[in-house]
Short mmCIF file of C-alpha atoms and ligand atoms in Angstrom, two decimals:
data_model
loop_
_atom_site.label_atom_id
_atom_site.label_comp_id
_atom_site.label_asym_id
_atom_site.label_seq_id
_atom_site.Cartn_x
_atom_site.Cartn_y
_atom_site.Cartn_z
CA MET A 1 32.91 -8.23 14.92
CA SER A 2 29.65 -9.32 13.29
CA LYS A 3 28.32 -10.29 16.70
CA LYS A 4 28.88 -6.77 17.99
CA TRP A 5 27.04 -5.35 15.00
CA SER A 6 24.14 -7.76 15.51
CA ILE A 7 23.79 -6.72 19.13
CA ALA A 8 24.08 -3.03 18.25
CA ALA A 9 21.36 -3.36 15.57
CA LEU A 10 19.13 -5.23 17.99
CA ILE A 11 19.54 -2.63 20.75
CA LEU A 12 18.93 0.21 18.31
CA TYR A 13 15.73 -1.46 17.15
CA VAL A 14 14.45 -2.05 20.68
CA VAL A 15 15.13 1.58 21.63
CA TYR A 16 13.30 2.74 18.50
CA ALA A 17 10.35 0.44 19.18
CA ILE A 18 10.06 1.72 22.76
CA GLY A 19 10.27 5.32 21.59
CA MET A 20 7.55 4.73 18.99
CA TYR A 21 5.43 3.02 21.61
CA PHE A 22 5.41 6.16 23.71
CA TYR A 23 4.79 8.37 20.70
CA ILE A 24 1.82 6.34 19.45
CA PHE A 25 0.17 5.33 22.72
CA HIS A 26 1.02 8.26 24.97
CA GLY A 27 2.06 11.00 22.57
CA PRO A 28 0.11 13.78 20.89
CA SER A 29 -3.10 12.58 19.30
CA GLY A 30 -4.99 14.62 16.75
CA GLY A 31 -8.36 14.88 18.50
CA VAL A 32 -10.97 17.26 17.17
CA PRO A 33 -10.08 20.98 17.03
CA ALA A 34 -12.38 23.21 19.13
CA THR A 35 -13.76 24.93 16.03
CA LEU A 36 -15.03 21.62 14.62
CA LYS A 37 -16.50 20.23 17.85
CA GLY A 38 -20.14 19.28 17.39
CA THR A 39 -20.04 19.67 13.58
CA VAL A 40 -20.68 16.87 11.06
CA ALA A 41 -16.90 16.31 10.98
CA ASP A 42 -16.77 15.50 14.71
CA PRO A 43 -16.96 11.70 15.18
CA GLN A 44 -18.85 12.30 18.46
CA THR A 45 -21.81 13.29 16.28
CA PHE A 46 -21.88 10.15 14.13
CA MET A 47 -20.06 7.33 15.93
CA THR A 48 -21.36 5.45 18.93
CA GLU A 49 -19.40 5.44 22.18
CA ARG A 50 -18.28 1.91 21.37
CA GLU A 51 -17.18 2.79 17.84
CA LEU A 52 -15.19 5.72 19.21
CA LEU A 53 -13.38 3.50 21.68
CA LEU A 54 -12.75 0.75 19.15
CA SER A 55 -11.49 3.12 16.47
CA ASP A 56 -9.13 4.74 18.95
CA ASP A 57 -7.65 1.38 20.07
CA PHE A 58 -7.60 -0.14 16.62
CA SER A 59 -5.88 2.86 15.01
CA LYS A 60 -3.25 3.06 17.71
CA ILE A 61 -2.34 -0.61 17.39
CA ARG A 62 -2.24 -0.44 13.60
CA ASN A 63 -0.19 2.77 13.61
CA TYR A 64 2.26 1.20 16.00
CA LEU A 65 2.57 -1.95 13.88
CA PHE A 66 3.14 0.19 10.82
CA PHE A 67 6.05 2.03 12.40
CA ILE A 68 7.79 -1.00 13.87
CA ILE A 69 7.31 -3.63 11.16
CA THR A 70 9.28 -2.00 8.34
CA PRO A 71 12.36 -1.37 10.53
CA PHE A 72 11.92 -4.94 11.79
CA GLU A 73 12.32 -6.09 8.18
CA TRP A 74 15.58 -4.16 7.95
CA LEU A 75 16.73 -5.75 11.19
CA VAL A 76 15.93 -9.25 9.93
CA TYR A 77 17.81 -8.73 6.65
CA LEU A 78 20.78 -7.20 8.46
CA LEU A 79 20.92 -10.11 10.91
CA ILE A 80 20.68 -12.57 8.02
CA MET A 81 23.89 -11.01 6.69
CA PHE A 82 25.69 -10.38 10.02
CA MET A 83 25.07 -13.91 11.23
CA GLY A 84 26.26 -15.53 8.02
CA LEU A 85 22.87 -16.99 7.07
CA SER A 86 23.04 -15.32 3.68
CA ARG A 87 26.28 -17.17 3.01
CA VAL A 88 24.70 -20.43 4.14
CA PHE A 89 21.78 -19.94 1.73
CA GLU A 90 24.29 -19.26 -1.03
CA LYS A 91 26.12 -22.51 -0.26
CA TRP A 92 22.91 -24.53 -0.24
CA ALA A 93 21.88 -22.96 -3.53
CA ASP A 94 25.19 -23.71 -5.19
CA SER A 95 24.95 -24.78 -8.81
CA ARG A 96 27.02 -24.68 -11.95
CA TRP A 97 24.32 -22.54 -13.52
CA LYS A 98 24.28 -19.03 -12.16
CA LEU A 99 20.58 -18.55 -12.93
CA ILE A 100 19.66 -21.70 -11.00
CA LYS A 101 21.91 -20.69 -8.12
CA ASN A 102 20.43 -17.18 -7.89
CA GLY A 103 16.88 -18.51 -8.17
CA ALA A 104 17.45 -21.14 -5.49
CA TYR A 105 19.10 -18.57 -3.21
CA LEU A 106 16.11 -16.27 -3.59
CA PHE A 107 13.74 -19.12 -2.81
CA LEU A 108 15.58 -19.95 0.43
CA LEU A 109 15.73 -16.31 1.49
CA TYR A 110 12.08 -15.78 0.59
CA LEU A 111 10.90 -18.88 2.40
CA PHE A 112 12.93 -18.02 5.48
CA THR A 113 11.67 -14.43 5.75
CA THR A 114 8.08 -15.52 5.03
CA ILE A 115 8.30 -17.92 7.99
CA ILE A 116 9.79 -15.18 10.21
CA PHE A 117 7.07 -12.68 9.24
CA TYR A 118 4.22 -15.18 9.34
CA PRO A 119 3.33 -14.59 13.02
CA ILE A 120 3.07 -10.85 12.32
CA ASP A 121 0.75 -11.45 9.36
CA LEU A 122 -1.33 -13.81 11.43
CA TYR A 123 -1.53 -11.30 14.25
CA ARG A 124 -2.73 -8.60 11.85
CA TYR A 125 -5.39 -10.92 10.51
CA ASN A 126 -6.58 -11.82 14.01
CA LEU A 127 -6.58 -8.18 15.04
CA SER A 128 -8.71 -7.22 12.08
CA LYS A 129 -11.12 -10.05 12.92
CA GLU A 130 -11.25 -9.11 16.57
CA TYR A 131 -12.27 -5.57 15.69
CA GLY A 132 -14.95 -6.79 13.31
CA ILE A 133 -13.31 -5.51 10.11
CA SER A 134 -12.22 -8.81 8.60
CA THR A 135 -14.88 -11.49 8.20
CA GLN A 136 -12.61 -13.88 6.36
CA GLU A 137 -12.39 -17.52 7.41
CA PHE A 138 -8.93 -18.67 8.37
CA SER A 139 -8.81 -21.17 5.49
CA SER A 140 -9.64 -18.46 2.98
CA TRP A 141 -7.06 -16.13 4.53
CA MET A 142 -4.47 -18.90 4.37
CA LYS A 143 -5.33 -19.51 0.73
CA ASP A 144 -4.72 -15.82 -0.05
CA PHE A 145 -1.49 -16.04 1.91
CA VAL A 146 -0.26 -18.92 -0.26
CA ILE A 147 -1.33 -17.18 -3.50
CA ASP A 148 0.51 -14.09 -2.28
CA PHE A 149 3.62 -16.12 -1.63
CA TRP A 150 3.74 -17.53 -5.16
CA VAL A 151 2.69 -14.36 -6.98
CA ASN A 152 5.26 -12.28 -5.09
CA PHE A 153 7.94 -14.92 -5.36
CA GLY A 154 7.34 -15.25 -9.10
CA THR A 155 7.56 -11.50 -9.72
CA THR A 156 10.58 -11.07 -7.43
CA LEU A 157 12.32 -14.01 -9.07
CA LEU A 158 11.99 -12.46 -12.49
CA VAL A 159 13.21 -9.09 -11.23
CA VAL A 160 16.14 -10.51 -9.25
CA LEU A 161 17.38 -12.82 -12.01
CA VAL A 162 17.39 -9.99 -14.53
CA LEU A 163 18.92 -7.58 -12.04
CA TYR A 164 21.88 -9.78 -11.09
CA TRP A 165 22.43 -10.70 -14.72
CA LEU A 166 22.64 -6.97 -15.53
CA ILE A 167 24.95 -6.30 -12.59
CA GLN A 168 27.24 -9.06 -13.81
CA LYS A 169 27.31 -7.53 -17.27
CA SER A 170 28.07 -4.00 -16.09
CA THR A 171 28.64 -2.92 -12.51
CA LYS A 172 28.50 0.72 -13.60
CA LYS A 173 25.48 0.88 -15.89
CA TRP A 174 23.21 -1.88 -14.58
CA TRP A 175 20.86 0.49 -12.79
CA PHE A 176 20.01 2.34 -16.00
CA HIS A 177 19.49 -0.84 -18.04
CA ALA A 178 17.33 -2.21 -15.22
CA TRP A 179 15.26 0.94 -15.29
CA LEU A 180 14.77 0.72 -19.07
CA LEU A 181 13.44 -2.81 -18.61
CA THR A 182 11.17 -1.64 -15.78
CA ILE A 183 9.14 0.49 -18.16
CA PRO A 184 7.60 -2.28 -20.29
CA PHE A 185 7.45 -4.55 -17.24
CA ALA A 186 5.49 -2.04 -15.13
CA ILE A 187 3.14 -1.28 -18.01
CA PHE A 188 2.60 -4.98 -18.66
CA MET A 189 1.89 -5.66 -14.98
CA MET A 190 -0.56 -2.75 -14.83
CA TYR A 191 -2.27 -4.09 -17.91
CA ILE A 192 -2.70 -7.65 -16.65
CA GLN A 193 -3.35 -6.76 -12.99
CA PRO A 194 -7.18 -6.47 -13.23
CA VAL A 195 -7.65 -9.50 -15.48
CA VAL A 196 -4.92 -11.91 -14.35
CA ILE A 197 -3.69 -11.08 -10.83
CA ASP A 198 -6.76 -9.66 -9.05
CA PRO A 199 -9.10 -12.53 -10.07
CA LEU A 200 -6.71 -14.96 -8.30
CA TYR A 201 -7.98 -13.48 -5.04
CA ASN A 202 -11.57 -12.41 -5.67
CA GLU A 203 -14.45 -12.75 -8.06
CA PHE A 204 -15.24 -9.82 -10.41
CA TYR A 205 -18.46 -9.34 -12.37
CA PRO A 206 -20.72 -6.61 -13.79
CA LEU A 207 -22.96 -4.89 -11.21
CA LYS A 208 -25.79 -7.10 -9.99
CA ASP A 209 -28.19 -4.32 -9.12
CA LYS A 210 -29.32 -3.30 -12.61
CA GLU A 211 -31.29 -0.27 -11.42
CA LEU A 212 -28.23 1.10 -9.66
CA GLU A 213 -26.07 0.18 -12.62
CA ALA A 214 -28.28 2.31 -14.88
CA LYS A 215 -27.82 5.28 -12.54
CA ILE A 216 -24.06 4.76 -12.42
CA LEU A 217 -23.81 4.44 -16.18
CA SER A 218 -25.72 7.65 -16.72
CA LEU A 219 -23.28 9.34 -14.34
CA ALA A 220 -20.39 7.70 -16.21
CA ASP A 221 -21.88 8.98 -19.42
CA GLN A 222 -21.73 12.55 -18.09
CA ALA A 223 -18.06 11.95 -17.32
CA ASP A 224 -17.42 10.32 -20.75
CA ILE A 225 -16.44 6.96 -19.28
CA PRO A 226 -17.27 3.84 -21.32
CA SER A 227 -19.85 1.71 -19.54
CA GLU A 228 -18.12 -1.67 -19.84
CA HIS A 229 -15.52 -0.50 -17.36
CA VAL A 230 -17.57 -0.69 -14.16
CA PHE A 231 -17.26 -3.87 -12.05
CA GLU A 232 -18.38 -5.30 -8.77
CA VAL A 233 -16.11 -7.52 -6.66
CA ASN A 234 -17.18 -10.04 -4.06
CA MET A 235 -15.48 -8.89 -0.84
CA SER A 236 -18.22 -9.49 1.72
CA GLU A 237 -16.83 -12.93 2.53
CA LYS A 238 -13.61 -11.28 3.56
CA THR A 239 -14.28 -7.91 5.10
CA ASN A 240 -16.78 -5.39 6.43
CA ALA A 241 -14.68 -2.48 5.16
CA LEU A 242 -15.97 -0.40 2.25
CA ASN A 243 -13.99 0.50 -0.81
CA ALA A 244 -13.92 1.32 -4.51
CA TYR A 245 -10.96 1.89 -6.78
CA VAL A 246 -9.73 2.55 -10.30
CA THR A 247 -7.24 0.08 -11.76
CA GLY A 248 -5.68 -1.14 -15.00
CA ILE A 249 -4.77 0.68 -18.16
CA GLY A 250 -6.04 0.79 -21.73
CA GLU A 251 -8.89 -1.59 -22.44
CA ASN A 252 -8.39 -3.24 -19.05
CA SER A 253 -8.96 -0.02 -17.13
CA ARG A 254 -11.91 -0.29 -14.79
CA ILE A 255 -13.70 1.13 -11.82
CA VAL A 256 -14.32 -1.55 -9.20
CA LEU A 257 -16.85 -1.37 -6.38
CA TRP A 258 -16.66 -3.71 -3.42
CA ASP A 259 -19.99 -5.44 -2.85
CA THR A 260 -19.73 -4.38 0.82
CA THR A 261 -20.02 -0.79 -0.37
CA LEU A 262 -23.05 -1.69 -2.48
CA ASN A 263 -24.68 -3.53 0.42
CA SER A 264 -24.26 -0.92 3.10
CA LEU A 265 -24.62 2.50 1.46
CA THR A 266 -27.59 4.26 -0.12
CA ASP A 267 -27.72 4.78 -3.88
CA GLU A 268 -26.93 8.46 -3.42
CA GLU A 269 -23.82 7.63 -1.41
CA ILE A 270 -22.69 5.00 -3.91
CA LEU A 271 -23.12 7.49 -6.73
CA PHE A 272 -21.00 9.93 -4.81
CA ILE A 273 -18.23 7.31 -4.44
CA MET A 274 -18.49 6.45 -8.12
CA ALA A 275 -18.22 10.13 -9.00
CA HIS A 276 -15.06 10.30 -6.92
CA GLU A 277 -13.60 7.30 -8.77
CA MET A 278 -14.61 8.88 -12.05
CA GLY A 279 -12.62 11.91 -10.94
CA HIS A 280 -9.52 9.70 -10.73
CA TYR A 281 -10.36 8.16 -14.08
CA VAL A 282 -11.00 11.45 -15.88
CA GLU A 283 -7.91 13.12 -14.41
CA LYS A 284 -5.84 10.08 -15.42
CA HIS A 285 -4.37 9.57 -11.96
CA ILE A 286 -3.37 6.02 -12.87
CA TYR A 287 -1.10 7.33 -15.62
CA ILE A 288 0.33 10.04 -13.39
CA GLY A 289 0.87 7.25 -10.86
CA ILE A 290 2.79 5.12 -13.36
CA ALA A 291 4.91 8.08 -14.45
CA SER A 292 5.87 9.04 -10.90
CA TYR A 293 6.44 5.38 -10.08
CA LEU A 294 8.92 5.11 -12.97
CA ILE A 295 10.70 8.33 -12.00
CA SER A 296 11.07 7.17 -8.41
CA ILE A 297 12.42 3.81 -9.58
CA LEU A 298 15.02 5.60 -11.69
CA VAL A 299 16.15 7.71 -8.74
CA GLY A 300 15.99 4.71 -6.41
CA LEU A 301 18.07 2.43 -8.64
CA TRP A 302 20.64 5.15 -9.20
CA LEU A 303 20.96 5.71 -5.44
CA ILE A 304 21.25 1.97 -4.79
CA ALA A 305 23.92 1.64 -7.50
CA LYS A 306 25.93 4.34 -5.68
CA LEU A 307 25.27 3.08 -2.16
CA MET A 308 25.83 -0.67 -2.58
CA PRO A 309 29.52 -0.56 -3.62
CA TRP A 310 30.22 2.10 -0.98
CA ILE A 311 28.61 0.07 1.80
CA ILE A 312 30.31 -3.14 0.64
CA SER A 313 33.73 -1.48 0.48
CA ARG A 314 33.37 -0.22 4.05
CA PHE A 315 31.31 -2.93 5.74
CA GLY A 316 31.72 -5.90 3.40
CA SER A 317 33.53 -7.99 6.01
CA VAL A 318 30.78 -7.46 8.60
CA LEU A 319 28.02 -8.10 6.06
CA LYS A 320 30.00 -11.00 4.59
CA ILE A 321 29.69 -9.68 1.04
CA ASP A 322 32.65 -9.47 -1.35
CA LYS A 323 31.09 -7.72 -4.29
CA VAL A 324 27.80 -6.29 -5.56
CA GLY A 325 27.32 -9.03 -8.15
CA ASP A 326 27.22 -11.82 -5.53
CA ILE A 327 23.71 -13.03 -4.94
CA ARG A 328 24.33 -12.91 -1.20
CA SER A 329 24.24 -9.10 -1.43
CA LEU A 330 20.49 -9.42 -2.09
CA PRO A 331 19.40 -8.82 1.54
CA LEU A 332 21.34 -5.54 1.41
CA PHE A 333 19.54 -4.64 -1.80
CA PHE A 334 16.19 -5.39 -0.12
CA VAL A 335 17.08 -3.27 2.93
CA LEU A 336 17.98 -0.32 0.71
CA VAL A 337 14.80 -0.63 -1.38
CA SER A 338 12.64 -0.87 1.72
CA PHE A 339 14.45 2.05 3.38
CA LEU A 340 14.11 4.30 0.32
CA LEU A 341 10.42 3.43 0.00
CA PHE A 342 9.89 4.21 3.67
CA VAL A 343 11.65 7.57 3.68
CA SER A 344 10.02 8.66 0.42
CA SER A 345 6.52 7.66 1.49
CA PRO A 346 5.68 11.11 2.93
CA LEU A 347 6.20 12.54 -0.56
CA SER A 348 4.21 9.88 -2.41
CA ASN A 349 1.44 10.10 0.20
CA TYR A 350 1.36 13.85 -0.22
CA ILE A 351 0.86 13.50 -3.97
CA SER A 352 -1.80 10.88 -3.36
CA ARG A 353 -3.67 13.08 -0.88
CA TYR A 354 -3.62 15.88 -3.43
CA GLN A 355 -5.16 13.57 -6.06
CA GLU A 356 -7.78 12.43 -3.57
CA THR A 357 -8.75 16.01 -2.90
CA ARG A 358 -9.03 16.58 -6.64
CA ALA A 359 -11.25 13.52 -7.01
CA ASP A 360 -13.39 14.76 -4.11
CA GLU A 361 -13.79 18.09 -5.85
CA TYR A 362 -14.68 16.41 -9.09
CA ALA A 363 -17.31 14.27 -7.34
CA MET A 364 -18.90 17.30 -5.74
CA GLU A 365 -19.08 19.04 -9.08
CA LEU A 366 -20.60 16.02 -10.76
CA THR A 367 -23.18 15.11 -8.11
CA GLY A 368 -23.64 18.42 -6.32
CA SER A 369 -24.82 16.52 -3.27
CA ALA A 370 -23.00 17.59 -0.11
CA GLU A 371 -25.36 15.65 2.11
CA ALA A 372 -24.59 12.32 0.45
CA ALA A 373 -20.90 13.20 0.52
CA VAL A 374 -20.86 13.87 4.25
CA SER A 375 -22.83 10.74 5.12
CA THR A 376 -20.59 8.65 2.81
CA PHE A 377 -17.50 9.79 4.67
CA GLN A 378 -19.12 9.23 8.02
CA ASN A 379 -20.08 5.70 7.00
CA LEU A 380 -16.62 4.97 5.65
CA ALA A 381 -15.05 6.15 8.90
CA LYS A 382 -17.44 3.96 10.92
CA ALA A 383 -17.01 0.87 8.74
CA GLY A 384 -13.20 1.07 8.78
CA LEU A 385 -12.97 2.33 12.39
CA SER A 386 -10.63 4.94 10.97
CA GLU A 387 -9.05 7.69 12.96
CA VAL A 388 -10.58 10.93 11.70
CA ASN A 389 -7.70 13.16 12.74
CA PRO A 390 -4.37 11.37 13.21
CA SER A 391 -1.21 12.87 14.65
CA TRP A 392 1.21 14.53 12.25
CA LEU A 393 3.73 11.69 11.91
CA VAL A 394 0.96 9.15 11.31
CA LYS A 395 -0.64 11.38 8.70
CA ILE A 396 2.50 12.01 6.65
CA PHE A 397 3.66 8.38 6.71
CA ARG A 398 0.36 6.52 6.49
CA TYR A 399 -2.35 8.63 4.94
CA THR A 400 -2.78 8.26 1.20
CA HIS A 401 -6.15 9.99 1.64
CA PRO A 402 -6.81 13.16 3.61
CA PRO A 403 -8.07 12.25 7.11
CA MET A 404 -11.88 12.10 7.32
CA LEU A 405 -12.03 15.21 9.49
CA GLU A 406 -10.46 17.19 6.66
CA ARG A 407 -12.59 15.60 3.98
CA ILE A 408 -15.87 16.10 5.77
CA ASN A 409 -14.95 19.62 6.74
CA THR A 410 -14.06 20.49 3.12
CA ILE A 411 -17.48 19.26 1.99
CA ALA A 412 -19.30 21.08 4.73
CA ARG A 413 -17.47 24.29 3.88
CA TYR A 414 -18.18 23.72 0.22
CA ALA A 415 -21.88 23.28 0.90
CA ASP A 416 -21.88 26.61 2.73
CA THR A 417 -20.20 28.38 -0.18
CA ARG A 418 -22.65 26.84 -2.56
CA GLU A 419 -25.60 28.18 -0.64
CA GLU A 420 -24.18 31.64 -1.15
CA LYS A 421 -23.18 31.12 -4.77
CA PRO A 422 -25.55 28.56 -6.26
CA GLU A 423 -23.80 28.30 -9.63
CA GLN A 424 -20.63 26.81 -8.11
CA GLU A 425 -20.20 23.27 -6.99
CA LYS A 426 -17.53 21.25 -5.28
CA ASP A 427 -16.38 17.93 -3.86
CA THR A 428 -16.43 14.78 -1.73
CA ASP A 429 -15.07 11.25 -1.70
CA ASP A 430 -14.84 7.60 -0.75
CA GLU A 431 -12.44 5.10 0.70
CA THR A 432 -11.48 3.00 3.63
CA GLU A 433 -8.21 1.36 4.25
CA THR A 434 -8.08 -2.36 4.08
CA GLU A 435 -5.68 -4.92 5.39
CA LYS A 436 -3.85 -4.66 2.09
CA GLU A 437 -1.99 -1.52 2.79
CA LYS A 438 1.17 -1.99 0.89
CA GLN A 439 0.55 -1.16 -2.70
CA THR A 440 3.51 -1.47 -4.93
CA LYS A 441 1.68 -0.75 -8.12
CA PRO A 442 -0.26 2.40 -8.79
CA LYS A 443 -3.90 1.89 -8.03
CA THR A 444 -6.11 4.75 -7.14
CA GLU A 445 -8.70 4.37 -4.44
ZN1 ZN B 501 -9.87 8.24 -4.28
#
């Protein structure tokens, strides 16, 4: 029975992967609409022939990986259950103490899946290096990989132990109690993120270029942002991509600029990026992010609490799970979480793109410099080899920022309007995607 299900899941996955292959590599691609050909938004006008080719290849491969890796995770977790591995892990983890047993089970599952996914992570790293985005040495990448393993394992351990303890206490109400505990936990994590977690990976310090810092602080002053909240991070040993972001809450809130951005853009362009980040800061996008994050967790937990018992009552024998409270139901829990995150990502991306547009508008109002805005976006697109106009499916699932074509075009249109009505001003923005694409905690770029 389980064997049949394993084969069916495998075939379904292969069919999906082939279908996606044709969609991404031979399907509709955005291209540049006729009306924008030859304008500042058209990559032909600012990218070299080589950059155009590379960005096309690189985006296609990354888009394809994006669409096949998440379902691959579901497949792996399903096979772990179908093939009885989950039960084996549970046996190995056996202990008189439930906490120890659950913790040991999680460790085995985590280690196993990390080993399975390692080649994919390695491939992504090599790909990024091959295309000249990542500049990170293998040893440094491996070090980050190990830190990731322990940080993620530690956080997951805490969450899983509490979760299964709550399920044991009440199979009906656990999801609500879990959600209540999520609130202080999420706030605490957001608070310590910039000062405890992020420094594990990179070095943070006040801006080195004091002249530029003075300009940024005067801009920050116009936006009413306290000066001690602007930081530089050493990223040039790891990547050529450019980025800046707002993170943390309360006294730990800060705007962080990658040194790559500082090294490769003009002061005007950097000020434009900073103004964009200030837009996020002033409009409190981090807090809106936390609020929507908490709401989605509430809905997600409620759905999972309904779905798990239903799935187990119908397919428990195939999945080899007797009841929700057994730790070996954890892979099912992970599949459901991952699935809900995946299907809800078009909505969260839509909200994010809206906030990005707002931050762009804010930046235009603050700096009033359309020229710097356009060249910033062009440079970001070049540095990240990003696709300026992706196909629809790619945009709704992957784009947390409006595609560059849209952003540049908005600025160009804004500049035109401003020429007619000099008293009005508008917007621009920053950003490139990095290898770290999965962001579980709200962080606004
Ligand atoms: Zn942004």
